[in-house]
Amino acid sequence: MSVDGSARPRRGGAMAAVGSTAAMKVVVMGLSGVLGIITSRMIIQNFGTDAYAQYGLLSTFPTLLPFADLGIAAIVINAVAGSSSVRTDDFVKRSIVTAFRVLLVSGGIMVAVAALITLAGWWPALLGEGLLPDGGSLAAGLCLAVFGLVIPLTVGQRILVGLKKTSTQVASQAVVAPFMLLAIGSAVMFSVPVGSYLAVISYVANSLVSVICLIVAARALSPQIGAAVKLVPRVRSYRGVPALGLAWPMLVQMIALPVAMQTGRLLLSHLAGPDELAQYNLASQLFGIVLQTVAAAGIALWPVYAAARSAGRIESPTVPTLWFLLGGLVLGTALAVISPLLVDFVSDGAISLDGWMLVGFVVFVGLQAAKYPVGMYMTDKTGLVFQVLPIVLMVPLNLGLSWWFIGQVGAAGPVLGSAISVALCQLVPNLWYVSRDLGRRRAEAVAGGAGADDPDADDAAAVAAADRDLDVEATGLDVDEQRGDETATDQALAERAVAEQAADERVPDRHGQDQHRPDDRRRRDDDEEAR
């Protein structure tokens, strides 16, 4: 272990986990990309460009509504990642119960909203001209309803991330593309008129991922998930964990980010037309292969930094940030070079991507990649709260830039606006925060090491720990309530901070003026008088 308290040998393990997840994502995306290109070609040839445009528009609901889990992902991931005994830890079980309860309510609201908007006929006003007149509104309602029904099942994916099994979660996504190809291919073969409902098929396919992940997670945590499901309706007799402290900054971000980053299709649907929307859909599909690979690798860092916080180690995201930036630029550039061939094959010459679109996506991919390591480092309460204001400010900035760029360069406008917004409102502020936080923690680690040889400090820390234990017994607080305030992953740091603060109050200086040792102070005063 280094002087600053970091455990550098663990970095290799962290990067190995990232590498394995990225490799698995490349394999899955390679398979999905090839099958997806074939599926897109099948859609354009058999159902038309307008059907493909609506398919891309409706498929964005999961990206427009990630806040539907109300920030509960942070609670589950941090609780699982910070536990040393996930199969028996009651705090982990309570976290899972809380997640199921919250997501059942959220999913029910999504289904009700889908029914209300569909019956009221509001979808064309909300989604613009990208909807097909024949069945487009009903398809949008069905997509949102399926999305709401599947939300509670996504707990399994959060658990796998917390268990550092992100590669398993990624591998489960391999079922989506074959299912889509088989379903749409069957519809074409038997001449089933499903052109307006292609996006609904994609939601059903993605629900299979949630089912698979929940089954795998249940086996990995057995018997925790089975017990948690039984305890969900027992609201009064079995308490959940306090989730608001960590969930609210996560929730605000999850509301603001989709508005800022995923409204490009809506803007194009209102400001441009089906042709520009189809260009953006195809470019997003192609570069989405790289973006999803980067995202999967980046999420694998979350439990690494969460476990480091729980153990009091310092894990710097500086080197991973540089590697992610380089990897994103290399992969984005490579895809841009071969994109003319892919676009011509997929669209059969009906769609083309200009230079603004390609350059914009390369820059956007690089910036998105660079922000992941620092973002995963900032998954404690303080880091999440810090990110709220810049992300909220990013909403009007990105919408304004995208609106203006659409008028200047067409379909590439949202990409350029998003790239500038990510740089100004996420990457730069987060790097500044991480730099200051690392400096503070290293200084505290050095100061702690310097005071390790001071017997007075050791005695004061022991007194503080004893007082803290007595306070806990006197107030009747249980372990779950203490851990729930800051989540399991930050509890060790919180307790250490309490001990250090109590020690400072009891030992004001290093000259022996300890108010808990009156006999020693009296002896020193007598000696001074004698001298």
Short mmCIF file of N, CA, C and O in Angstrom, two decimals, residues 196-260:
data_model
loop_
_atom_site.label_atom_id
_atom_site.label_comp_id
_atom_site.label_asym_id
_atom_site.label_seq_id
_atom_site.Cartn_x
_atom_site.Cartn_y
_atom_site.Cartn_z
N SER A 196 -46.12 -0.78 -38.14
CA SER A 196 -46.29 0.23 -37.10
C SER A 196 -45.88 -0.27 -35.72
O SER A 196 -45.73 0.53 -34.79
N TYR A 197 -45.69 -1.58 -35.56
CA TYR A 197 -45.47 -2.15 -34.23
C TYR A 197 -44.09 -2.80 -34.09
O TYR A 197 -43.87 -3.62 -33.19
N LEU A 198 -43.17 -2.41 -34.96
CA LEU A 198 -41.83 -3.00 -34.89
C LEU A 198 -41.14 -2.67 -33.58
O LEU A 198 -40.41 -3.51 -33.01
N ALA A 199 -41.34 -1.45 -33.07
CA ALA A 199 -40.68 -1.06 -31.82
C ALA A 199 -41.20 -1.87 -30.65
O ALA A 199 -40.45 -2.13 -29.69
N VAL A 200 -42.47 -2.29 -30.69
CA VAL A 200 -43.02 -3.10 -29.60
C VAL A 200 -42.25 -4.41 -29.49
O VAL A 200 -41.98 -4.91 -28.39
N ILE A 201 -41.90 -4.97 -30.65
CA ILE A 201 -41.12 -6.21 -30.65
C ILE A 201 -39.78 -6.00 -29.96
O ILE A 201 -39.31 -6.87 -29.22
N SER A 202 -39.17 -4.84 -30.16
CA SER A 202 -37.88 -4.58 -29.52
C SER A 202 -38.02 -4.50 -28.01
O SER A 202 -37.11 -4.91 -27.26
N TYR A 203 -39.14 -3.99 -27.51
CA TYR A 203 -39.34 -3.93 -26.06
C TYR A 203 -39.52 -5.31 -25.47
O TYR A 203 -39.04 -5.60 -24.37
N VAL A 204 -40.23 -6.15 -26.17
CA VAL A 204 -40.39 -7.53 -25.71
C VAL A 204 -39.04 -8.23 -25.69
O VAL A 204 -38.70 -8.96 -24.76
N ALA A 205 -38.23 -7.99 -26.72
CA ALA A 205 -36.90 -8.61 -26.77
C ALA A 205 -36.03 -8.14 -25.61
O ALA A 205 -35.33 -8.95 -24.98
N ASN A 206 -36.06 -6.85 -25.30
CA ASN A 206 -35.24 -6.34 -24.21
C ASN A 206 -35.74 -6.80 -22.85
O ASN A 206 -34.95 -6.86 -21.89
N SER A 207 -37.03 -7.11 -22.74
CA SER A 207 -37.54 -7.63 -21.47
C SER A 207 -36.93 -8.99 -21.15
O SER A 207 -36.80 -9.35 -19.97
N LEU A 208 -36.54 -9.74 -22.18
CA LEU A 208 -35.90 -11.03 -21.95
C LEU A 208 -34.59 -10.86 -21.19
O LEU A 208 -34.21 -11.70 -20.37
N VAL A 209 -33.88 -9.76 -21.45
CA VAL A 209 -32.61 -9.49 -20.76
C VAL A 209 -32.87 -9.33 -19.27
O VAL A 209 -32.14 -9.89 -18.43
N SER A 210 -33.90 -8.58 -18.90
CA SER A 210 -34.21 -8.37 -17.49
C SER A 210 -34.59 -9.67 -16.80
O SER A 210 -34.20 -9.92 -15.65
N VAL A 211 -35.33 -10.52 -17.49
CA VAL A 211 -35.72 -11.81 -16.91
C VAL A 211 -34.49 -12.68 -16.68
O VAL A 211 -34.31 -13.28 -15.60
N ILE A 212 -33.61 -12.76 -17.67
CA ILE A 212 -32.40 -13.58 -17.54
C ILE A 212 -31.52 -13.08 -16.41
O ILE A 212 -31.03 -13.86 -15.57
N CYS A 213 -31.32 -11.76 -16.33
CA CYS A 213 -30.45 -11.20 -15.29
C CYS A 213 -31.03 -11.43 -13.90
O CYS A 213 -30.28 -11.69 -12.94
N LEU A 214 -32.33 -11.32 -13.77
CA LEU A 214 -32.94 -11.55 -12.45
C LEU A 214 -32.77 -13.00 -12.02
O LEU A 214 -32.51 -13.28 -10.84
N ILE A 215 -32.89 -13.94 -12.95
CA ILE A 215 -32.69 -15.36 -12.62
C ILE A 215 -31.25 -15.62 -12.20
O ILE A 215 -30.98 -16.30 -11.20
N VAL A 216 -30.29 -15.07 -12.95
CA VAL A 216 -28.87 -15.26 -12.62
C VAL A 216 -28.55 -14.63 -11.27
O VAL A 216 -27.84 -15.21 -10.44
N ALA A 217 -29.08 -13.42 -11.03
CA ALA A 217 -28.82 -12.74 -9.76
C ALA A 217 -29.44 -13.51 -8.60
O ALA A 217 -28.84 -13.58 -7.51
N ALA A 218 -30.62 -14.07 -8.80
CA ALA A 218 -31.26 -14.85 -7.73
C ALA A 218 -30.42 -16.05 -7.35
O ALA A 218 -30.31 -16.40 -6.15
N ARG A 219 -29.80 -16.70 -8.31
CA ARG A 219 -28.92 -17.83 -8.00
C ARG A 219 -27.64 -17.38 -7.30
O ARG A 219 -27.15 -18.04 -6.38
N ALA A 220 -27.11 -16.24 -7.73
CA ALA A 220 -25.86 -15.75 -7.13
C ALA A 220 -26.06 -15.30 -5.69
O ALA A 220 -25.16 -15.42 -4.86
N LEU A 221 -27.26 -14.77 -5.36
CA LEU A 221 -27.53 -14.25 -4.02
C LEU A 221 -28.42 -15.17 -3.19
O LEU A 221 -28.82 -14.80 -2.08
N SER A 222 -28.73 -16.33 -3.70
CA SER A 222 -29.66 -17.22 -3.02
C SER A 222 -29.33 -17.32 -1.52
O SER A 222 -28.17 -17.51 -1.15
N PRO A 223 -30.35 -17.15 -0.68
CA PRO A 223 -31.81 -17.02 -0.93
C PRO A 223 -32.32 -15.60 -0.83
O PRO A 223 -33.50 -15.39 -0.56
N GLN A 224 -31.48 -14.60 -1.03
CA GLN A 224 -31.84 -13.22 -0.76
C GLN A 224 -33.01 -12.71 -1.60
O GLN A 224 -33.96 -12.12 -1.08
N ILE A 225 -32.97 -12.92 -2.92
CA ILE A 225 -34.01 -12.35 -3.78
C ILE A 225 -35.36 -13.04 -3.54
O ILE A 225 -36.40 -12.38 -3.49
N GLY A 226 -35.34 -14.36 -3.38
CA GLY A 226 -36.59 -15.06 -3.10
C GLY A 226 -37.22 -14.58 -1.81
O GLY A 226 -38.44 -14.34 -1.74
N ALA A 227 -36.39 -14.40 -0.78
CA ALA A 227 -36.91 -13.88 0.49
C ALA A 227 -37.39 -12.45 0.34
O ALA A 227 -38.40 -12.05 0.92
N ALA A 228 -36.66 -11.65 -0.46
CA ALA A 228 -37.05 -10.25 -0.65
C ALA A 228 -38.41 -10.14 -1.34
O ALA A 228 -39.23 -9.28 -0.98
N VAL A 229 -38.66 -10.98 -2.33
CA VAL A 229 -39.94 -10.95 -3.04
C VAL A 229 -41.09 -11.23 -2.08
O VAL A 229 -42.15 -10.58 -2.13
N LYS A 230 -40.90 -12.17 -1.16
CA LYS A 230 -41.95 -12.49 -0.18
C LYS A 230 -42.18 -11.36 0.80
O LYS A 230 -43.28 -11.20 1.34
N LEU A 231 -41.13 -10.57 1.06
CA LEU A 231 -41.23 -9.50 2.05
C LEU A 231 -41.74 -8.19 1.45
O LEU A 231 -42.03 -7.25 2.21
N VAL A 232 -41.83 -8.09 0.14
CA VAL A 232 -42.25 -6.84 -0.50
C VAL A 232 -43.61 -6.35 0.01
O VAL A 232 -43.76 -5.16 0.35
N PRO A 233 -44.66 -7.18 0.11
CA PRO A 233 -45.96 -6.66 0.57
C PRO A 233 -46.01 -6.37 2.06
O PRO A 233 -46.94 -5.70 2.52
N ARG A 234 -45.03 -6.84 2.83
CA ARG A 234 -45.05 -6.63 4.29
C ARG A 234 -44.41 -5.29 4.63
O ARG A 234 -43.36 -5.21 5.26
N VAL A 235 -45.09 -4.23 4.23
CA VAL A 235 -44.52 -2.89 4.36
C VAL A 235 -44.36 -2.49 5.82
O VAL A 235 -43.36 -1.89 6.22
N ARG A 236 -45.32 -2.80 6.64
CA ARG A 236 -45.28 -2.37 8.04
C ARG A 236 -44.35 -3.24 8.89
O ARG A 236 -43.65 -2.74 9.77
N SER A 237 -44.36 -4.53 8.65
CA SER A 237 -43.58 -5.42 9.51
C SER A 237 -42.13 -5.55 9.07
O SER A 237 -41.27 -5.95 9.87
N TYR A 238 -41.81 -5.21 7.82
CA TYR A 238 -40.42 -5.31 7.35
C TYR A 238 -40.04 -4.01 6.66
O TYR A 238 -40.52 -3.70 5.58
N ARG A 239 -39.17 -3.26 7.31
CA ARG A 239 -38.78 -1.96 6.78
C ARG A 239 -37.77 -2.09 5.65
O ARG A 239 -36.96 -3.01 5.63
N GLY A 240 -37.80 -1.13 4.76
CA GLY A 240 -36.76 -1.02 3.75
C GLY A 240 -35.61 -0.17 4.28
O GLY A 240 -35.47 0.02 5.50
N VAL A 241 -34.80 0.33 3.39
CA VAL A 241 -33.67 1.17 3.79
C VAL A 241 -33.99 2.63 3.45
O VAL A 241 -34.74 2.89 2.51
N PRO A 242 -33.43 3.58 4.20
CA PRO A 242 -33.59 4.99 3.82
C PRO A 242 -32.90 5.24 2.48
O PRO A 242 -31.69 5.13 2.37
N ALA A 243 -33.68 5.56 1.47
CA ALA A 243 -33.13 5.65 0.11
C ALA A 243 -33.04 7.08 -0.40
O ALA A 243 -32.35 7.33 -1.39
N LEU A 244 -33.70 8.01 0.26
CA LEU A 244 -33.80 9.35 -0.31
C LEU A 244 -32.45 10.05 -0.42
O LEU A 244 -32.17 10.73 -1.40
N GLY A 245 -31.59 9.89 0.60
CA GLY A 245 -30.32 10.61 0.63
C GLY A 245 -29.46 10.37 -0.60
O GLY A 245 -28.83 11.29 -1.12
N LEU A 246 -29.41 9.14 -1.06
CA LEU A 246 -28.60 8.81 -2.23
C LEU A 246 -29.42 8.82 -3.52
O LEU A 246 -28.88 9.04 -4.60
N ALA A 247 -30.73 8.58 -3.39
CA ALA A 247 -31.56 8.44 -4.58
C ALA A 247 -31.90 9.78 -5.22
O ALA A 247 -32.00 9.87 -6.44
N TRP A 248 -32.08 10.85 -4.41
CA TRP A 248 -32.57 12.09 -5.01
C TRP A 248 -31.58 12.70 -6.00
O TRP A 248 -32.01 13.13 -7.08
N PRO A 249 -30.25 12.76 -5.69
CA PRO A 249 -29.36 13.31 -6.73
C PRO A 249 -29.29 12.42 -7.96
O PRO A 249 -29.16 12.91 -9.09
N MET A 250 -29.40 11.10 -7.75
CA MET A 250 -29.41 10.18 -8.88
C MET A 250 -30.66 10.39 -9.71
O MET A 250 -30.63 10.40 -10.95
N LEU A 251 -31.79 10.62 -9.04
CA LEU A 251 -33.06 10.82 -9.74
C LEU A 251 -33.04 12.10 -10.57
O LEU A 251 -33.47 12.11 -11.72
N VAL A 252 -32.51 13.18 -9.98
CA VAL A 252 -32.46 14.44 -10.72
C VAL A 252 -31.62 14.29 -11.98
O VAL A 252 -31.98 14.76 -13.06
N GLN A 253 -30.49 13.60 -11.84
CA GLN A 253 -29.64 13.38 -13.00
C GLN A 253 -30.35 12.55 -14.06
O GLN A 253 -30.23 12.81 -15.26
N MET A 254 -31.07 11.54 -13.61
CA MET A 254 -31.72 10.64 -14.56
C MET A 254 -32.93 11.30 -15.24
O MET A 254 -33.39 10.84 -16.27
N ILE A 255 -33.43 12.37 -14.64
CA ILE A 255 -34.47 13.14 -15.31
C ILE A 255 -33.85 14.12 -16.30
O ILE A 255 -34.31 14.28 -17.43
N ALA A 256 -32.76 14.77 -15.86
CA ALA A 256 -32.16 15.82 -16.70
C ALA A 256 -31.39 15.25 -17.88
O ALA A 256 -31.45 15.80 -18.99
N LEU A 257 -30.64 14.17 -17.66
CA LEU A 257 -29.79 13.64 -18.73
C LEU A 257 -30.57 13.22 -19.98
O LEU A 257 -30.15 13.55 -21.09
N PRO A 258 -31.67 12.48 -19.85
CA PRO A 258 -32.40 12.13 -21.07
C PRO A 258 -32.93 13.34 -21.82
O PRO A 258 -32.92 13.37 -23.05
N VAL A 259 -33.39 14.36 -21.07
CA VAL A 259 -33.88 15.57 -21.73
C VAL A 259 -32.75 16.24 -22.49
O VAL A 259 -32.92 16.74 -23.60
N ALA A 260 -31.56 16.24 -21.86
CA ALA A 260 -30.42 16.91 -22.48
C ALA A 260 -29.83 16.10 -23.63
O ALA A 260 -29.43 16.66 -24.66
#
